[in-house]
């Protein structure tokens, strides 16, 4: 491990003051499941590491007038155990349950997961399917972005060097929205996604009135398969053929790569299967409620 100065600010204001003085030569430490590997073995050699664990503004899951707010420092295990997430966005629990092993989920945070911005990140697809927003803050104030704007490219977010992720908001209109998540890896546990998929569906009078399909690990960032969504919007809820057609169209919107884990052709098969399954599951939830 390389040597660095360590600070643990006790408030967001304190943290932002240090950022103002020291940006960009610092690293933020959340759960450390990615960062510590990077500090030991990667190119990162910061002079200062700032631990976020004592910043109260980054913690907690709560209902607000705007929706469900999830602090950036909320761990994957806390998401799995949250009664509010269970009530309003249970697909997030399904996604959190697939992240690493229990030790990784106990330490790793949703904020750290989103900021790593690897194409396979497992928190991303459900948040895209639920039209989530993120709040970022820096020395010049706060900004709210759609989650799809936050993801810019592989390991690249919309955060400026002097900004950090504060929280994630599931808007009120999406709370309780029927949604589902599936992940395909080389094995069931402790595996990065070859493909992950999420969908949310709203129905009215036996018709699908809104659908969102999100895919991970099949493009430089998590993507929305909007052409696939259009295929099923307005269709009767018993039109299983439309779900299959939407899944086939979603395949054409992805750009999977060949790598040592899987071929692009195999990933395309997984996209078709995964998209169909999340649509089927979300639709079953939407029509049963
Ligand atoms: C064994 C193992 C298995 C894993 N399995 C999976 C998996 O199945 N699926 C998956 O998606 N991921 C997986 N990961 C990756 C990782 O655990 C997660 O991405 C985790 O959520 C990262 O969160 P963290 O709190 O540990 O982030 P950290 O390691 O603390 O930080 C990661 C990066 O984000 C930055 N950062 C953290 N919080 C903020 C913030 N609020 N604002 C700005 N920047 C911030 C840090 O500076 C750092 O650059 C795995 C990791 C390990 C080690």
mmCIF file of C-alpha atoms in Angstrom, residues 18-263:
data_model
loop_
_atom_site.group_PDB
_atom_site.id
_atom_site.type_symbol
_atom_site.label_atom_id
_atom_site.label_comp_id
_atom_site.label_asym_id
_atom_site.label_seq_id
_atom_site.Cartn_x
_atom_site.Cartn_y
_atom_site.Cartn_z
ATOM 1 C CA UNK A 18 -11.154 20.274 2.002
ATOM 2 C CA UNK A 19 -12.166 19.490 -1.585
ATOM 3 C CA UNK A 20 -12.023 23.218 -2.421
ATOM 4 C CA UNK A 21 -8.484 23.438 -1.039
ATOM 5 C CA UNK A 22 -7.123 20.147 -2.334
ATOM 6 C CA UNK A 23 -8.985 19.222 -5.586
ATOM 7 C CA UNK A 24 -8.186 17.318 -7.670
ATOM 8 C CA UNK A 25 -5.435 15.573 -5.685
ATOM 9 C CA UNK A 26 -7.606 13.413 -3.418
ATOM 10 C CA UNK A 27 -9.608 10.194 -3.428
ATOM 11 C CA UNK A 28 -12.908 9.579 -1.681
ATOM 12 C CA UNK A 29 -13.219 6.371 0.317
ATOM 13 C CA UNK A 30 -16.672 4.813 0.733
ATOM 14 C CA UNK A 31 -16.663 1.066 1.463
ATOM 15 C CA UNK A 32 -13.234 0.677 -0.110
ATOM 16 C CA UNK A 33 -14.028 -2.575 -1.944
ATOM 17 C CA UNK A 34 -12.832 -1.079 -5.223
ATOM 18 C CA UNK A 35 -10.661 1.772 -4.018
ATOM 19 C CA UNK A 36 -8.350 -0.272 -1.814
ATOM 20 C CA UNK A 37 -7.566 -2.617 -4.691
ATOM 21 C CA UNK A 38 -6.849 0.445 -6.828
ATOM 22 C CA UNK A 39 -4.613 1.995 -4.149
ATOM 23 C CA UNK A 40 -2.652 -1.230 -3.723
ATOM 24 C CA UNK A 41 -2.353 -2.357 -7.320
ATOM 25 C CA UNK A 42 -3.700 0.334 -9.656
ATOM 26 C CA UNK A 43 -2.364 3.562 -11.088
ATOM 27 C CA UNK A 44 -4.000 5.671 -8.364
ATOM 28 C CA UNK A 45 -1.482 7.409 -6.083
ATOM 29 C CA UNK A 46 -3.380 10.160 -4.245
ATOM 30 C CA UNK A 47 -1.768 12.368 -1.603
ATOM 31 C CA UNK A 48 -5.028 12.466 0.369
ATOM 32 C CA UNK A 49 -7.758 9.888 0.997
ATOM 33 C CA UNK A 50 -11.001 11.199 2.512
ATOM 34 C CA UNK A 51 -13.204 8.713 4.298
ATOM 35 C CA UNK A 52 -16.914 9.448 3.747
ATOM 36 C CA UNK A 53 -18.166 7.275 6.600
ATOM 37 C CA UNK A 54 -18.640 10.136 9.096
ATOM 38 C CA UNK A 55 -20.595 12.404 6.739
ATOM 39 C CA UNK A 56 -24.238 12.205 7.893
ATOM 40 C CA UNK A 57 -25.632 13.807 4.705
ATOM 41 C CA UNK A 58 -24.581 10.710 2.707
ATOM 42 C CA UNK A 59 -26.420 8.187 4.870
ATOM 43 C CA UNK A 60 -29.931 6.825 5.268
ATOM 44 C CA UNK A 61 -32.955 5.762 3.266
ATOM 45 C CA UNK A 62 -36.031 7.951 3.650
ATOM 46 C CA UNK A 63 -39.307 8.975 2.049
ATOM 47 C CA UNK A 64 -39.348 12.616 0.964
ATOM 48 C CA UNK A 65 -41.977 14.725 -0.827
ATOM 49 C CA UNK A 66 -40.018 14.060 -4.058
ATOM 50 C CA UNK A 67 -39.633 10.306 -3.661
ATOM 51 C CA UNK A 68 -37.447 7.735 -1.971
ATOM 52 C CA UNK A 69 -34.002 9.127 -1.110
ATOM 53 C CA UNK A 70 -31.086 6.714 -0.764
ATOM 54 C CA UNK A 71 -27.832 8.149 0.587
ATOM 55 C CA UNK A 72 -24.679 7.409 -1.402
ATOM 56 C CA UNK A 73 -23.132 5.655 1.633
ATOM 57 C CA UNK A 74 -25.978 3.147 1.981
ATOM 58 C CA UNK A 75 -24.498 -0.333 1.650
ATOM 59 C CA UNK A 76 -25.842 -3.127 -0.535
ATOM 60 C CA UNK A 77 -26.716 -5.054 2.651
ATOM 61 C CA UNK A 78 -28.707 -2.090 3.981
ATOM 62 C CA UNK A 79 -30.634 -2.011 0.694
ATOM 63 C CA UNK A 80 -31.380 -5.733 1.057
ATOM 64 C CA UNK A 81 -32.665 -5.161 4.606
ATOM 65 C CA UNK A 82 -34.599 -1.912 4.141
ATOM 66 C CA UNK A 83 -38.350 -2.001 4.759
ATOM 67 C CA UNK A 84 -38.740 1.170 2.649
ATOM 68 C CA UNK A 85 -36.936 -0.382 -0.321
ATOM 69 C CA UNK A 86 -39.018 -3.555 0.117
ATOM 70 C CA UNK A 87 -42.187 -1.482 -0.017
ATOM 71 C CA UNK A 88 -41.298 0.938 -2.813
ATOM 72 C CA UNK A 89 -38.532 -0.539 -4.981
ATOM 73 C CA UNK A 90 -38.023 -4.249 -4.244
ATOM 74 C CA UNK A 91 -36.194 -4.830 -7.542
ATOM 75 C CA UNK A 92 -33.306 -2.897 -5.954
ATOM 76 C CA UNK A 93 -33.081 -5.648 -3.328
ATOM 77 C CA UNK A 94 -32.878 -8.277 -6.052
ATOM 78 C CA UNK A 95 -30.000 -6.394 -7.670
ATOM 79 C CA UNK A 96 -28.171 -5.779 -4.368
ATOM 80 C CA UNK A 97 -28.388 -9.488 -3.523
ATOM 81 C CA UNK A 98 -26.306 -10.352 -6.600
ATOM 82 C CA UNK A 99 -23.369 -8.074 -5.745
ATOM 83 C CA UNK A 100 -20.276 -10.004 -4.650
ATOM 84 C CA UNK A 101 -20.468 -11.960 -1.405
ATOM 85 C CA UNK A 102 -21.892 -10.864 1.932
ATOM 86 C CA UNK A 103 -18.609 -9.199 2.976
ATOM 87 C CA UNK A 104 -18.604 -7.093 -0.202
ATOM 88 C CA UNK A 105 -22.260 -6.199 0.303
ATOM 89 C CA UNK A 106 -21.637 -5.224 3.930
ATOM 90 C CA UNK A 107 -18.847 -2.822 2.977
ATOM 91 C CA UNK A 108 -19.701 -1.778 -0.582
ATOM 92 C CA UNK A 109 -22.026 1.182 -1.055
ATOM 93 C CA UNK A 110 -24.513 2.049 -3.763
ATOM 94 C CA UNK A 111 -22.663 5.344 -4.297
ATOM 95 C CA UNK A 112 -19.333 3.581 -4.769
ATOM 96 C CA UNK A 113 -20.974 1.142 -7.157
ATOM 97 C CA UNK A 114 -22.422 3.917 -9.338
ATOM 98 C CA UNK A 115 -19.234 6.009 -9.322
ATOM 99 C CA UNK A 116 -17.068 3.092 -10.461
ATOM 100 C CA UNK A 117 -19.310 3.177 -13.541
ATOM 101 C CA UNK A 118 -18.113 -0.135 -14.920
ATOM 102 C CA UNK A 119 -20.505 -1.370 -17.645
ATOM 103 C CA UNK A 120 -21.468 -4.412 -15.527
ATOM 104 C CA UNK A 121 -22.399 -2.535 -12.332
ATOM 105 C CA UNK A 122 -25.413 -4.238 -10.834
ATOM 106 C CA UNK A 123 -27.115 -1.236 -9.193
ATOM 107 C CA UNK A 124 -27.469 0.575 -12.507
ATOM 108 C CA UNK A 125 -30.170 -1.209 -14.520
ATOM 109 C CA UNK A 126 -32.911 -1.095 -11.859
ATOM 110 C CA UNK A 127 -32.207 2.592 -11.217
ATOM 111 C CA UNK A 128 -32.501 3.298 -14.951
ATOM 112 C CA UNK A 129 -35.716 1.247 -15.117
ATOM 113 C CA UNK A 130 -37.097 3.301 -12.213
ATOM 114 C CA UNK A 131 -36.062 6.616 -13.795
ATOM 115 C CA UNK A 132 -33.861 7.499 -10.803
ATOM 116 C CA UNK A 133 -32.099 10.815 -10.340
ATOM 117 C CA UNK A 134 -28.845 11.528 -8.542
ATOM 118 C CA UNK A 135 -27.761 14.565 -6.563
ATOM 119 C CA UNK A 136 -24.136 15.582 -6.829
ATOM 120 C CA UNK A 137 -22.481 18.358 -4.837
ATOM 121 C CA UNK A 138 -19.292 20.304 -5.236
ATOM 122 C CA UNK A 139 -17.722 23.525 -4.100
ATOM 123 C CA UNK A 140 -19.975 25.436 -6.511
ATOM 124 C CA UNK A 141 -23.261 23.902 -5.297
ATOM 125 C CA UNK A 142 -25.578 21.014 -6.085
ATOM 126 C CA UNK A 143 -26.858 19.497 -9.332
ATOM 127 C CA UNK A 144 -29.569 16.923 -9.973
ATOM 128 C CA UNK A 145 -29.069 14.590 -12.933
ATOM 129 C CA UNK A 146 -31.002 11.729 -14.456
ATOM 130 C CA UNK A 147 -29.129 8.508 -13.725
ATOM 131 C CA UNK A 148 -28.687 8.038 -17.493
ATOM 132 C CA UNK A 149 -26.851 11.395 -17.639
ATOM 133 C CA UNK A 150 -24.635 10.390 -14.716
ATOM 134 C CA UNK A 151 -23.249 7.386 -16.610
ATOM 135 C CA UNK A 152 -20.915 8.810 -19.254
ATOM 136 C CA UNK A 153 -18.677 5.888 -20.246
ATOM 137 C CA UNK A 154 -16.674 2.993 -18.854
ATOM 138 C CA UNK A 155 -15.319 4.208 -15.478
ATOM 139 C CA UNK A 156 -16.489 7.721 -16.324
ATOM 140 C CA UNK A 157 -19.357 9.616 -14.702
ATOM 141 C CA UNK A 158 -20.631 13.167 -15.021
ATOM 142 C CA UNK A 159 -18.925 14.089 -11.720
ATOM 143 C CA UNK A 160 -16.493 17.005 -11.962
ATOM 144 C CA UNK A 161 -13.152 16.523 -10.144
ATOM 145 C CA UNK A 162 -14.417 18.629 -7.213
ATOM 146 C CA UNK A 163 -17.822 16.910 -6.928
ATOM 147 C CA UNK A 164 -19.178 13.886 -5.100
ATOM 148 C CA UNK A 165 -22.352 11.830 -5.269
ATOM 149 C CA UNK A 166 -24.731 12.688 -2.426
ATOM 150 C CA UNK A 167 -27.814 10.572 -2.972
ATOM 151 C CA UNK A 168 -30.131 8.753 -5.343
ATOM 152 C CA UNK A 169 -33.830 9.543 -5.674
ATOM 153 C CA UNK A 170 -36.544 7.219 -6.959
ATOM 154 C CA UNK A 171 -39.216 9.748 -7.980
ATOM 155 C CA UNK A 172 -42.635 9.494 -6.326
ATOM 156 C CA UNK A 173 -44.298 8.533 -9.627
ATOM 157 C CA UNK A 174 -42.088 5.409 -9.793
ATOM 158 C CA UNK A 175 -42.546 4.227 -6.201
ATOM 159 C CA UNK A 176 -44.217 0.839 -6.173
ATOM 160 C CA UNK A 177 -43.804 0.555 -9.973
ATOM 161 C CA UNK A 178 -43.683 -3.119 -10.981
ATOM 162 C CA UNK A 179 -40.058 -3.887 -11.788
ATOM 163 C CA UNK A 180 -37.705 -6.851 -12.105
ATOM 164 C CA UNK A 181 -33.961 -7.557 -12.344
ATOM 165 C CA UNK A 182 -31.937 -10.485 -13.705
ATOM 166 C CA UNK A 183 -28.196 -11.038 -13.831
ATOM 167 C CA UNK A 184 -26.289 -13.618 -15.829
ATOM 168 C CA UNK A 185 -22.727 -14.465 -14.811
ATOM 169 C CA UNK A 186 -20.360 -17.363 -15.323
ATOM 170 C CA UNK A 187 -21.601 -18.742 -11.993
ATOM 171 C CA UNK A 188 -24.394 -17.862 -9.581
ATOM 172 C CA UNK A 189 -22.356 -16.125 -6.878
ATOM 173 C CA UNK A 190 -19.368 -13.776 -6.805
ATOM 174 C CA UNK A 191 -19.360 -13.178 -10.535
ATOM 175 C CA UNK A 192 -19.492 -9.998 -12.570
ATOM 176 C CA UNK A 193 -22.433 -9.753 -14.953
ATOM 177 C CA UNK A 194 -22.080 -11.008 -18.495
ATOM 178 C CA UNK A 195 -25.423 -9.317 -18.977
ATOM 179 C CA UNK A 196 -27.818 -7.786 -16.476
ATOM 180 C CA UNK A 197 -31.293 -6.521 -17.260
ATOM 181 C CA UNK A 198 -34.112 -4.666 -15.548
ATOM 182 C CA UNK A 199 -37.572 -3.579 -16.613
ATOM 183 C CA UNK A 200 -40.448 -1.621 -15.142
ATOM 184 C CA UNK A 201 -44.016 -1.691 -16.402
ATOM 185 C CA UNK A 202 -47.222 0.268 -15.715
ATOM 186 C CA UNK A 203 -50.599 -1.026 -16.907
ATOM 187 C CA UNK A 204 -54.060 0.455 -17.210
ATOM 188 C CA UNK A 205 -57.240 -1.236 -18.464
ATOM 189 C CA UNK A 206 -55.362 -4.384 -19.524
ATOM 190 C CA UNK A 207 -52.850 -2.420 -21.613
ATOM 191 C CA UNK A 208 -49.211 -1.617 -21.033
ATOM 192 C CA UNK A 209 -49.073 2.150 -20.764
ATOM 193 C CA UNK A 210 -45.397 2.607 -19.879
ATOM 194 C CA UNK A 211 -42.353 0.350 -20.025
ATOM 195 C CA UNK A 212 -38.664 0.948 -19.355
ATOM 196 C CA UNK A 213 -35.986 -1.599 -20.262
ATOM 197 C CA UNK A 214 -32.399 -1.206 -18.993
ATOM 198 C CA UNK A 215 -29.410 -3.370 -19.915
ATOM 199 C CA UNK A 216 -25.947 -3.590 -18.364
ATOM 200 C CA UNK A 217 -22.615 -5.052 -19.529
ATOM 201 C CA UNK A 218 -23.708 -4.818 -23.167
ATOM 202 C CA UNK A 219 -22.464 -1.313 -24.029
ATOM 203 C CA UNK A 220 -19.986 1.230 -22.610
ATOM 204 C CA UNK A 221 -22.554 2.157 -19.916
ATOM 205 C CA UNK A 222 -25.961 0.915 -18.789
ATOM 206 C CA UNK A 223 -28.380 1.609 -21.654
ATOM 207 C CA UNK A 224 -32.113 1.996 -22.096
ATOM 208 C CA UNK A 225 -33.600 -0.125 -24.863
ATOM 209 C CA UNK A 226 -36.118 2.472 -25.996
ATOM 210 C CA UNK A 227 -37.011 0.743 -29.286
ATOM 211 C CA UNK A 228 -37.865 -2.394 -27.312
ATOM 212 C CA UNK A 229 -39.957 -0.294 -24.932
ATOM 213 C CA UNK A 230 -41.934 1.132 -27.866
ATOM 214 C CA UNK A 231 -42.777 -2.372 -29.111
ATOM 215 C CA UNK A 232 -44.812 -3.169 -26.002
ATOM 216 C CA UNK A 233 -46.213 0.232 -25.081
ATOM 217 C CA UNK A 234 -49.956 0.196 -25.775
ATOM 218 C CA UNK A 235 -50.084 -3.587 -26.211
ATOM 219 C CA UNK A 236 -52.612 -5.780 -24.320
ATOM 220 C CA UNK A 237 -51.189 -7.277 -21.138
ATOM 221 C CA UNK A 238 -51.778 -10.836 -22.412
ATOM 222 C CA UNK A 239 -49.702 -10.322 -25.577
ATOM 223 C CA UNK A 240 -46.720 -12.561 -24.748
ATOM 224 C CA UNK A 241 -45.557 -12.346 -28.363
ATOM 225 C CA UNK A 242 -45.042 -8.598 -27.934
ATOM 226 C CA UNK A 243 -42.708 -9.256 -24.974
ATOM 227 C CA UNK A 244 -40.655 -11.630 -27.127
ATOM 228 C CA UNK A 245 -40.560 -9.101 -29.949
ATOM 229 C CA UNK A 246 -39.480 -6.335 -27.536
ATOM 230 C CA UNK A 247 -36.687 -8.573 -26.249
ATOM 231 C CA UNK A 248 -35.529 -9.272 -29.820
ATOM 232 C CA UNK A 249 -35.513 -5.552 -30.605
ATOM 233 C CA UNK A 250 -33.592 -4.813 -27.376
ATOM 234 C CA UNK A 251 -30.831 -7.116 -28.664
ATOM 235 C CA UNK A 252 -30.386 -4.827 -31.671
ATOM 236 C CA UNK A 253 -29.936 -1.797 -29.388
ATOM 237 C CA UNK A 254 -27.041 -3.337 -27.446
ATOM 238 C CA UNK A 255 -23.371 -3.356 -28.441
ATOM 239 C CA UNK A 256 -21.943 -6.383 -26.585
ATOM 240 C CA UNK A 257 -18.278 -7.204 -26.955
ATOM 241 C CA UNK A 258 -16.275 -10.415 -27.244
ATOM 242 C CA UNK A 259 -13.978 -10.876 -24.255
ATOM 243 C CA UNK A 260 -12.448 -13.650 -22.183
ATOM 244 C CA UNK A 261 -15.716 -14.093 -20.238
ATOM 245 C CA UNK A 262 -18.099 -14.539 -23.167
ATOM 246 C CA UNK A 263 -18.569 -13.930 -26.850
#
